[in-house]
GROMACS .gro file of C-alpha atoms in nm:
model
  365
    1UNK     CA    1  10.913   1.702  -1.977
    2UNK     CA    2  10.552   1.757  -1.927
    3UNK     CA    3  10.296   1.590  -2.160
    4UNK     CA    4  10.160   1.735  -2.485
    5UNK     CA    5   9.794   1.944  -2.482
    6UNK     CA    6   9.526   1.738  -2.615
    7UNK     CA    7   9.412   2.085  -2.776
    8UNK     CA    8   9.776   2.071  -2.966
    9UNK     CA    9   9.787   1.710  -3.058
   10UNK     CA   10   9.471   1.717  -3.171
   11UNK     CA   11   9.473   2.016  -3.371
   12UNK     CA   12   9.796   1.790  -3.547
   13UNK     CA   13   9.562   1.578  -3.690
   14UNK     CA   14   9.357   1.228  -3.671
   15UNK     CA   15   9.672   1.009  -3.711
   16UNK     CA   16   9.860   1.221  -3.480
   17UNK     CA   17   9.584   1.192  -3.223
   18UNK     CA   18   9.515   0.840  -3.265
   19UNK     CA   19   9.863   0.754  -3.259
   20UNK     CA   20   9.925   0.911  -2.923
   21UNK     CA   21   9.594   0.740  -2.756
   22UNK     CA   22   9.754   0.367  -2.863
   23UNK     CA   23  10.108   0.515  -2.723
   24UNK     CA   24   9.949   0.605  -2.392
   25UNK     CA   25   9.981   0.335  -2.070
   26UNK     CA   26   9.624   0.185  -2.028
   27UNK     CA   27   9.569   0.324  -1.681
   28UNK     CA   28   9.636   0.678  -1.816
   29UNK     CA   29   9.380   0.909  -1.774
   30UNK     CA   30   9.168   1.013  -2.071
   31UNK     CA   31   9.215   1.357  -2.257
   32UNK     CA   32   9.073   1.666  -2.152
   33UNK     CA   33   8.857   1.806  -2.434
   34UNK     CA   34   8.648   2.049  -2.218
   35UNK     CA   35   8.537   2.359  -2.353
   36UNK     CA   36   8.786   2.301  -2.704
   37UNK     CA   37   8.687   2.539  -2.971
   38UNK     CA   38   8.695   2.225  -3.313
   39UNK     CA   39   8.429   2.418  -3.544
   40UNK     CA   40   8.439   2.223  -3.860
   41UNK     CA   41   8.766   1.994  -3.758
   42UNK     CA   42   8.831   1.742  -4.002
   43UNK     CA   43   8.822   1.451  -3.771
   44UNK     CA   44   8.684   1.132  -3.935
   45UNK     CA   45   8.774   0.755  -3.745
   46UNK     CA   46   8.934   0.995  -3.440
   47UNK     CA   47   8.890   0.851  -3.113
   48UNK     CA   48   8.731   1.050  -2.833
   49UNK     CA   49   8.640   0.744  -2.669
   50UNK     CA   50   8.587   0.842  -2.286
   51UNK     CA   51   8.762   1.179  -2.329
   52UNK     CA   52   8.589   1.506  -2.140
   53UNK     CA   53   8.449   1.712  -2.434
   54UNK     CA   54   8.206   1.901  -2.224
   55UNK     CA   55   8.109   2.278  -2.297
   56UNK     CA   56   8.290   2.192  -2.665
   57UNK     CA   57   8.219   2.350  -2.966
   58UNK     CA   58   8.232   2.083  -3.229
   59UNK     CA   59   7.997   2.239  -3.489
   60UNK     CA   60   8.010   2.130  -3.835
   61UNK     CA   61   8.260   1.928  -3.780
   62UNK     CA   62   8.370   1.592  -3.990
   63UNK     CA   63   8.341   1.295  -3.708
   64UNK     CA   64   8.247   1.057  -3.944
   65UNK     CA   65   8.281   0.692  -3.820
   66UNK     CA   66   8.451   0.806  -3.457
   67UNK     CA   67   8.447   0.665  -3.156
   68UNK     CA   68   8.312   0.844  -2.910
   69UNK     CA   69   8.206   0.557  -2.698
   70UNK     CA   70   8.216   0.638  -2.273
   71UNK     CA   71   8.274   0.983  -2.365
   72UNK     CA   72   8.119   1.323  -2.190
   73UNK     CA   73   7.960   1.581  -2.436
   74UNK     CA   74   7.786   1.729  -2.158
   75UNK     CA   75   7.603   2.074  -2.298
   76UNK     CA   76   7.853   2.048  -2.604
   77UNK     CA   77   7.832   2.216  -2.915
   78UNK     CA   78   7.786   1.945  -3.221
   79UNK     CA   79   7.519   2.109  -3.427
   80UNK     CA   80   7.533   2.009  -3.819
   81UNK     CA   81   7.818   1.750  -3.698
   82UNK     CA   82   7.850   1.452  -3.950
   83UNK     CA   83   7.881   1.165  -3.685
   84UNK     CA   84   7.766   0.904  -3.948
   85UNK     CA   85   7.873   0.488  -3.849
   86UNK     CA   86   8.001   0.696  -3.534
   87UNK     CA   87   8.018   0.463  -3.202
   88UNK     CA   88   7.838   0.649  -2.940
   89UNK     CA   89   7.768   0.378  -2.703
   90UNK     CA   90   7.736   0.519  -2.364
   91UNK     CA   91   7.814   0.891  -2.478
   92UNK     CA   92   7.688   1.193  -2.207
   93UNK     CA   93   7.464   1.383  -2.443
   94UNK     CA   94   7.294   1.583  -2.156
   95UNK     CA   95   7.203   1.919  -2.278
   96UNK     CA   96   7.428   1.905  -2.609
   97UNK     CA   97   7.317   2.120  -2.959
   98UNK     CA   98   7.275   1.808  -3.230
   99UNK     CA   99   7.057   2.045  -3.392
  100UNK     CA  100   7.080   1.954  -3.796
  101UNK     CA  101   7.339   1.690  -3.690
  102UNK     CA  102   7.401   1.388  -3.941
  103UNK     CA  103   7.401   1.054  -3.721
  104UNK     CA  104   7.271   0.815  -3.981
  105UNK     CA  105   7.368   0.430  -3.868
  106UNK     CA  106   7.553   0.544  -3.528
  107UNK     CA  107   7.598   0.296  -3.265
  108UNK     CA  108   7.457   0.462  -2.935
  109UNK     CA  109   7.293   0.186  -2.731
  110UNK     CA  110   7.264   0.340  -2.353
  111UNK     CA  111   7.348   0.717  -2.450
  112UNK     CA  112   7.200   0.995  -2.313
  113UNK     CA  113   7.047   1.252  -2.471
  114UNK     CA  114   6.830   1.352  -2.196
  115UNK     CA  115   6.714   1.736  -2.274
  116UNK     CA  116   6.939   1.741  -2.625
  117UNK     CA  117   6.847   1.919  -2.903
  118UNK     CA  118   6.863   1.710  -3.201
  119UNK     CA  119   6.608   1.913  -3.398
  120UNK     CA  120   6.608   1.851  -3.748
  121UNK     CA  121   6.869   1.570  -3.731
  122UNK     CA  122   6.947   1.261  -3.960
  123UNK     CA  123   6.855   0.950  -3.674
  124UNK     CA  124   6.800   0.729  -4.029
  125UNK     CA  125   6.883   0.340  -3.896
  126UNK     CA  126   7.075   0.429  -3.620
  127UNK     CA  127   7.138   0.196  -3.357
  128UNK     CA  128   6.985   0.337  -3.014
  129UNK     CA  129   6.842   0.095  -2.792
  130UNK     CA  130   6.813   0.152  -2.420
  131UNK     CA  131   6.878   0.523  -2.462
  132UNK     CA  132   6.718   0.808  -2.280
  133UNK     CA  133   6.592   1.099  -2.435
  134UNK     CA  134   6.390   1.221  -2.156
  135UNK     CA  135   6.267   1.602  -2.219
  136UNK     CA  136   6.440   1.621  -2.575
  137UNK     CA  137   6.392   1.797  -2.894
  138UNK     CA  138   6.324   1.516  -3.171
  139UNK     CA  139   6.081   1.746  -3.357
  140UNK     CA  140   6.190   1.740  -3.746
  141UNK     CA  141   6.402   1.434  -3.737
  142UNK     CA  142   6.458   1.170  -3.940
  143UNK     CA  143   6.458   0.812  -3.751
  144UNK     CA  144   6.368   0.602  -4.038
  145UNK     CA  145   6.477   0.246  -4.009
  146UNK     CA  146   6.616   0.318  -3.669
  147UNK     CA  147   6.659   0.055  -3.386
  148UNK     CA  148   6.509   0.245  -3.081
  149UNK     CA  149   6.324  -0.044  -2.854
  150UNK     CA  150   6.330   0.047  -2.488
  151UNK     CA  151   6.373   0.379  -2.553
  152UNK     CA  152   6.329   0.628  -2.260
  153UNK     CA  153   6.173   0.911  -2.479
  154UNK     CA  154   5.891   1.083  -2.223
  155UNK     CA  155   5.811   1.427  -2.260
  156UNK     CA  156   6.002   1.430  -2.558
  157UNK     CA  157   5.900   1.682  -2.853
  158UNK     CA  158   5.866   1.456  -3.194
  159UNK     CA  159   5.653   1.677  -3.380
  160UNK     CA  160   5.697   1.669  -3.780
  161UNK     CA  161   5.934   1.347  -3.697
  162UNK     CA  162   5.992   1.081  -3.930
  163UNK     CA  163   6.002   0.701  -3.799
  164UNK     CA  164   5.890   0.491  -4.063
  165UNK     CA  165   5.917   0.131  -4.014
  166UNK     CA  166   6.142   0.219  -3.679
  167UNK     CA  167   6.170  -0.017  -3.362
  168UNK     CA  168   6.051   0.127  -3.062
  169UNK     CA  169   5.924  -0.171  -2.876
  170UNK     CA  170   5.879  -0.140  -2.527
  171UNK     CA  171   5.962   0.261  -2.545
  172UNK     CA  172   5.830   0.478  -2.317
  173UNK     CA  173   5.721   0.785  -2.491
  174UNK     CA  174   5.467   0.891  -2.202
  175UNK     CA  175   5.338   1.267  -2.250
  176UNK     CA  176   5.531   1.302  -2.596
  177UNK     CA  177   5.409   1.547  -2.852
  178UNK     CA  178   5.396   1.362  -3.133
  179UNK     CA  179   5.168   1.610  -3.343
  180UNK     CA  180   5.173   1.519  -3.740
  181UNK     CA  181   5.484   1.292  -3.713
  182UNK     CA  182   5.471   0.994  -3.938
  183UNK     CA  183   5.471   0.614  -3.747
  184UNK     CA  184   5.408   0.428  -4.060
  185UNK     CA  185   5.493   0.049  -4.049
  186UNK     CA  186   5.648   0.170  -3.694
  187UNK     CA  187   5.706  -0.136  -3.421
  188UNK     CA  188   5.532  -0.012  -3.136
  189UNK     CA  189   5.494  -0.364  -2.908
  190UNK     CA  190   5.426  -0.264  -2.564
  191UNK     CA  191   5.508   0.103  -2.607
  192UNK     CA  192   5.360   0.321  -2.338
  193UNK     CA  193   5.235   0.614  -2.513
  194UNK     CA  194   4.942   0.723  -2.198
  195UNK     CA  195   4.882   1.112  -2.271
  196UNK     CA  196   5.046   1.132  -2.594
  197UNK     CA  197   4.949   1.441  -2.813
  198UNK     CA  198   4.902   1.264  -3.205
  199UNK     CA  199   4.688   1.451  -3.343
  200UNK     CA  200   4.698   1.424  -3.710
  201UNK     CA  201   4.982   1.118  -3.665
  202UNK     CA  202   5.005   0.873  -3.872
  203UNK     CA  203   5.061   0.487  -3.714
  204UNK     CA  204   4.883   0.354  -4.062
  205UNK     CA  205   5.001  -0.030  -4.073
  206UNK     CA  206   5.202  -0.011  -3.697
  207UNK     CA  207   5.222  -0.247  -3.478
  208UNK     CA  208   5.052  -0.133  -3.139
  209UNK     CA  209   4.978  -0.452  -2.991
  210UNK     CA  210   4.959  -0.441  -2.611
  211UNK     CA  211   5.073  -0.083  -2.618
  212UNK     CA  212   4.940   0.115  -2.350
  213UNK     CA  213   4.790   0.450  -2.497
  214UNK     CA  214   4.560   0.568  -2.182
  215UNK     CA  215   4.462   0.948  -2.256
  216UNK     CA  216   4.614   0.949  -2.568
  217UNK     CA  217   4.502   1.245  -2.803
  218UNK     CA  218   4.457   1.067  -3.125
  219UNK     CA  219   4.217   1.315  -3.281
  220UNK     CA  220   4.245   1.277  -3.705
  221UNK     CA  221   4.484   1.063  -3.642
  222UNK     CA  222   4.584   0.757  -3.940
  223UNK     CA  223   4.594   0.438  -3.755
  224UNK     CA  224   4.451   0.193  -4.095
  225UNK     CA  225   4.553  -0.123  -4.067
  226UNK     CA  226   4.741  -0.104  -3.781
  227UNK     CA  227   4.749  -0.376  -3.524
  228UNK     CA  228   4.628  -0.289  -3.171
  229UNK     CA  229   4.527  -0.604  -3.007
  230UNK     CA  230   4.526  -0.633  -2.655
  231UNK     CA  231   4.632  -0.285  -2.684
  232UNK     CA  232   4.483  -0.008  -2.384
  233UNK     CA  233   4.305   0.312  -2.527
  234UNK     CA  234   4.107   0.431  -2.221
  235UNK     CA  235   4.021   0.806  -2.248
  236UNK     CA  236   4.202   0.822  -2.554
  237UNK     CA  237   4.066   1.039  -2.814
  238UNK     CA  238   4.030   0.950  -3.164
  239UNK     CA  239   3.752   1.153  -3.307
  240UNK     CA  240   3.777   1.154  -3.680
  241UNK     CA  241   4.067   0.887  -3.688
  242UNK     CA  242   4.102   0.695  -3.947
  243UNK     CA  243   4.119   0.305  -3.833
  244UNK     CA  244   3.986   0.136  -4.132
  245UNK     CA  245   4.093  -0.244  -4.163
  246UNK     CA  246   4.271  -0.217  -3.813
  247UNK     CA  247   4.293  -0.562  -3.560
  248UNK     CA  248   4.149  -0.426  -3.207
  249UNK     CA  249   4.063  -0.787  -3.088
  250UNK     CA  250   4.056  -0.807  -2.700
  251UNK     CA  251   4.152  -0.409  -2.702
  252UNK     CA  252   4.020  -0.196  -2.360
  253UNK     CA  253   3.867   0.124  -2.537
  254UNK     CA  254   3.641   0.217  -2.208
  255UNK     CA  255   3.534   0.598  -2.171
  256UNK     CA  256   3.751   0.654  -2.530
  257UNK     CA  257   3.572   0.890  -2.791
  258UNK     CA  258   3.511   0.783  -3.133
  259UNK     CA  259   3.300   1.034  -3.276
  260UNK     CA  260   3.270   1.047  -3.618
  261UNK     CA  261   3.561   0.829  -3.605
  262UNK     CA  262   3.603   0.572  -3.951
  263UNK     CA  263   3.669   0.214  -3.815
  264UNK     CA  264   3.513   0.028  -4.140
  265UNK     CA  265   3.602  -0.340  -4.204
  266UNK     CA  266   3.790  -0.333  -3.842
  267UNK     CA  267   3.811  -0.638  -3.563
  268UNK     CA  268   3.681  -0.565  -3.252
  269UNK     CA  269   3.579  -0.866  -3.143
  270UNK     CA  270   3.616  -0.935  -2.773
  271UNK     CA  271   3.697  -0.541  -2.704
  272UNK     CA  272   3.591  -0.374  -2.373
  273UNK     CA  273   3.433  -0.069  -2.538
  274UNK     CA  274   3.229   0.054  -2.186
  275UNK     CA  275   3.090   0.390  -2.206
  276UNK     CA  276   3.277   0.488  -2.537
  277UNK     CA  277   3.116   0.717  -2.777
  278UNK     CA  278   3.093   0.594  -3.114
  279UNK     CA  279   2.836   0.859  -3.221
  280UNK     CA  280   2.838   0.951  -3.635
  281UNK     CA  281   3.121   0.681  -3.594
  282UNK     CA  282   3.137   0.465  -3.940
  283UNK     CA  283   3.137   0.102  -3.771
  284UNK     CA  284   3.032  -0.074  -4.148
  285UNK     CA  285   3.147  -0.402  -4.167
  286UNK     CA  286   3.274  -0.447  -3.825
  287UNK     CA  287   3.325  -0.745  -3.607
  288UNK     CA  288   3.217  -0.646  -3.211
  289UNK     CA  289   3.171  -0.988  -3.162
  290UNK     CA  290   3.139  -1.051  -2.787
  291UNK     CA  291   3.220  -0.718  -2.698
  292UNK     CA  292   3.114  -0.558  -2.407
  293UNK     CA  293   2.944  -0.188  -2.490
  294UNK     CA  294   2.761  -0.144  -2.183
  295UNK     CA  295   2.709   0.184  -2.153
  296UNK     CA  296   2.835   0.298  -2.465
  297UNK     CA  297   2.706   0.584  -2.722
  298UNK     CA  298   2.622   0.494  -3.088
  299UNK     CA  299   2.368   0.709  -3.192
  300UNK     CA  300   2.369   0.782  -3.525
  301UNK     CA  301   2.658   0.523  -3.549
  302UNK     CA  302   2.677   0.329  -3.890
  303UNK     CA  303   2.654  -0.022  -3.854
  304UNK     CA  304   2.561  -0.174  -4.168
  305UNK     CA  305   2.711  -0.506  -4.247
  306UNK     CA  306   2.832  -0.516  -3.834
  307UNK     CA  307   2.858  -0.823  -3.635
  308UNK     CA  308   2.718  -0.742  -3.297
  309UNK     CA  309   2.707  -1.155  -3.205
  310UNK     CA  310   2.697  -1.206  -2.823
  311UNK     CA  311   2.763  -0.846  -2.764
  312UNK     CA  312   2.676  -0.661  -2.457
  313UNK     CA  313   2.456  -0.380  -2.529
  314UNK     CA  314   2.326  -0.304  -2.191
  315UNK     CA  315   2.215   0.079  -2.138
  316UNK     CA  316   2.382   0.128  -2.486
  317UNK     CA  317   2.234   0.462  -2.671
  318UNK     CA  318   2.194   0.296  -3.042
  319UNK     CA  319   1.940   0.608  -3.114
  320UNK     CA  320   1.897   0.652  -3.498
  321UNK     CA  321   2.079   0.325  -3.569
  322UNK     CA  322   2.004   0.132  -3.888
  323UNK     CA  323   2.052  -0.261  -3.761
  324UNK     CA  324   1.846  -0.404  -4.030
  325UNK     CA  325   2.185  -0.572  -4.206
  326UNK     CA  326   2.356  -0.633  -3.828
  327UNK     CA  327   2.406  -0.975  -3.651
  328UNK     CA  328   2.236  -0.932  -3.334
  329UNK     CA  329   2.252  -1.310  -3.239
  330UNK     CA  330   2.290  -1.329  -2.871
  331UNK     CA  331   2.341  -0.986  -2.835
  332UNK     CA  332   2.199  -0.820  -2.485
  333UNK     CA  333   2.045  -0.505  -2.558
  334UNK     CA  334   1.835  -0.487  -2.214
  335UNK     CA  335   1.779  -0.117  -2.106
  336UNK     CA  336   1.926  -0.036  -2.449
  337UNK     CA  337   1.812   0.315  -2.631
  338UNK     CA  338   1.654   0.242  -2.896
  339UNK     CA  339   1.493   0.558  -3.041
  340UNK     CA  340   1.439   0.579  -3.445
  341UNK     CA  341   1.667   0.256  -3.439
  342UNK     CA  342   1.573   0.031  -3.735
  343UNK     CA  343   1.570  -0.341  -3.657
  344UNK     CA  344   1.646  -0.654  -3.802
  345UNK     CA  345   1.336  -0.856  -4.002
  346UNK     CA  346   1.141  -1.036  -3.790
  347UNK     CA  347   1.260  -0.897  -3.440
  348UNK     CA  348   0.981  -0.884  -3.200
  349UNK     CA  349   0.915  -0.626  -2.896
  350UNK     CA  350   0.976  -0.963  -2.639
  351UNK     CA  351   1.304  -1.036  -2.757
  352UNK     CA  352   1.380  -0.726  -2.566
  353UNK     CA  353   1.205  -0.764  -2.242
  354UNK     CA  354   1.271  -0.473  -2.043
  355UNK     CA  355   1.009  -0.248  -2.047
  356UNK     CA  356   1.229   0.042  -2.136
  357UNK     CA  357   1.304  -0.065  -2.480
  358UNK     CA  358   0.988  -0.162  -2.575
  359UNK     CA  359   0.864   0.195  -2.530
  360UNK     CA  360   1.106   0.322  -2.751
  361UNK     CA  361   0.985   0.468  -3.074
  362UNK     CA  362   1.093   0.106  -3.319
  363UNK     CA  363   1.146   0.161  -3.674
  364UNK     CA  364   1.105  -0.272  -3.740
  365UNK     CA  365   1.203  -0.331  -4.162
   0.00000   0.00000   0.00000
């Protein structure tokens, strides 16, 4: 008597199905699901753990709190799916419509989604670690709360996304567009994010410490209060970004652009800021204690209330600069551009004894 179709026993039901996966001998070979047509199916707790469901069509379809664990959904069909508390630990995603697909709290540590579409999905505290989503759609979802730390998601499109107050420590989101998505409160430890595109992003409050974020396009971005110590920005761009009240201690910010940029009341102390432009940046209130802006463009900058204490301002363009309310204590401004500057009371020409400076037009208070 030959064994029953998957198609048919499945088609009989969840307790049918489930019931003849515990009946089957442990070295039997898992169902054959490829290319079944389940459009809506009421399947909730079924388990499709390790079965074929490649070239499926499971749209719409009730898999609430399955098991779908080992299992191949290869270029599958699962768009608006409810997988909700679903186990998809070490599913084959490759390729497979999510699009609009609920998958709030799944389990899916080491799946791959590589080149899915799971625009518009509900990610909301789901468990992902280790996954890859190399070259996927993201843009539009929700990953709220969700647990995403060592993440393979380069190239990845996250536009519009939402990941407020998710974990994606360690993730590698290299060349994502991440264009208006919102990173708020987001765990970002060691992410590599070199040639992201964030413009208009906001990481307001994340934690980008000792993230790497080389070329990063950070233009309006909203990084207040965030924490990026130790953290790499060189290249990046964050003209007009907002990074008020934001720890940059010991960050490497060399050949970044800051124009116009707001950084009031930040930390930079320490920071390698060489040949950055800070010009019409708002630098109020700052600590750049001991940092090294050799090189760097602040003309026009606004420094009032700074700390420039053992700073190194060699060849540094501080043209139109008002420094009368700035601690220059120990700070070497040797071949710096001074031009229109305004100095602090009682600063003489030979505390600046390159000949250079001293020909520059001084504004002394």
């Amino acid at each position: 008597m030959l064994p029953p179709s998957p198609i048919i026993v499945i088609m009989q039901g969840v307790a049918a199905w489930n019931h003849w996966r515990r009946m089957q001998a442990p070295d039997t070979e898992a169902p054959q699901l490829r290319e079944a047509l389940l459009i809506r199916a009421e399947l909730p707790r079924v388990n499709l753990s390790q079965v074929d469901g490649c070239i499926s069509n499971f749209s719409g379809a009730n898999l609430f709190q399955a098991n779908l664990s080992q299992a191949s959904f290869y270029t599958a069909n699962l768009s608006q799916a409810k997988l909700d508390w679903a186990r998809l630990t070490g599913v084959d995603m490759r390729e497979a419509n999510l699009r609009d697909a609920s998958l709030i709290r799944v389990d899916g540590q080491h799946t791959n989604f590589a080149m899915a579409d799971l625009h518009g999905s509900n990610l909301r505290e789901a468990i992902l670690t280790d996954s890859n989503f190399c070259k996927a759609s993201l843009a539009g979802v929700d990953g709220c709360m969700a647990q995403m730390s060592q993440c393979n998601l380069s190239h990845t499109d996250l536009q519009n996304s939402l990941f407020y107050t998710a974990d994606l420590q360690q993730a590698n989101l290299r060349q994502a567009k991440l264009t208006s998505a919102d990173f708020r409160e987001a765990n970002l430890t060691q992410a590599i994010l070199e040639d992201i595109n964030a413009c208009h992003t906001s990481f307001a409050r994340a934690i980008l410490d000792r993230a790497i974020l080389t070329g990063a396009l950070l233009a309006d971005a909203n990084l207040t209060m965030a924490n990026l110590k130790l953290t790499i920005l060189n290249k990046a761009n964050l003209s007009n970004a907002q990074v008020q009240n934001a720890v940059l201690t010991e960050a490497s910010l060399v050949g970044a652009t800051l124009c116009q940029a707001q950084l009031q009341n930040s930390n930079m102390a320490q920071t390698d800021c060489r040949n950055t432009l800070f010009s019409e940046a708002n630098l109020e209130n700052v600590n750049l204690q001991g940092a090294d802006l050799s090189g760097a463009n602040l003309s026009k900058a606004a420094l009032q209330g700074g700390c420039l204490k053992d700073a190194k301002l060699k060849h540094t363009n501080l043209s139109h600069v008002d420094l009368r309310h700035t601690d220059l204590t120990g700070a070497d401004l040797s071949h710096a551009i001074l031009a229109g500057t305004q100095l602090p009371k009682g600063y003489e020409p030979t505390q600046y004894p390159v000949s250079e400076t001293e020909s520059c037009n001084r504004q002394v208070a």
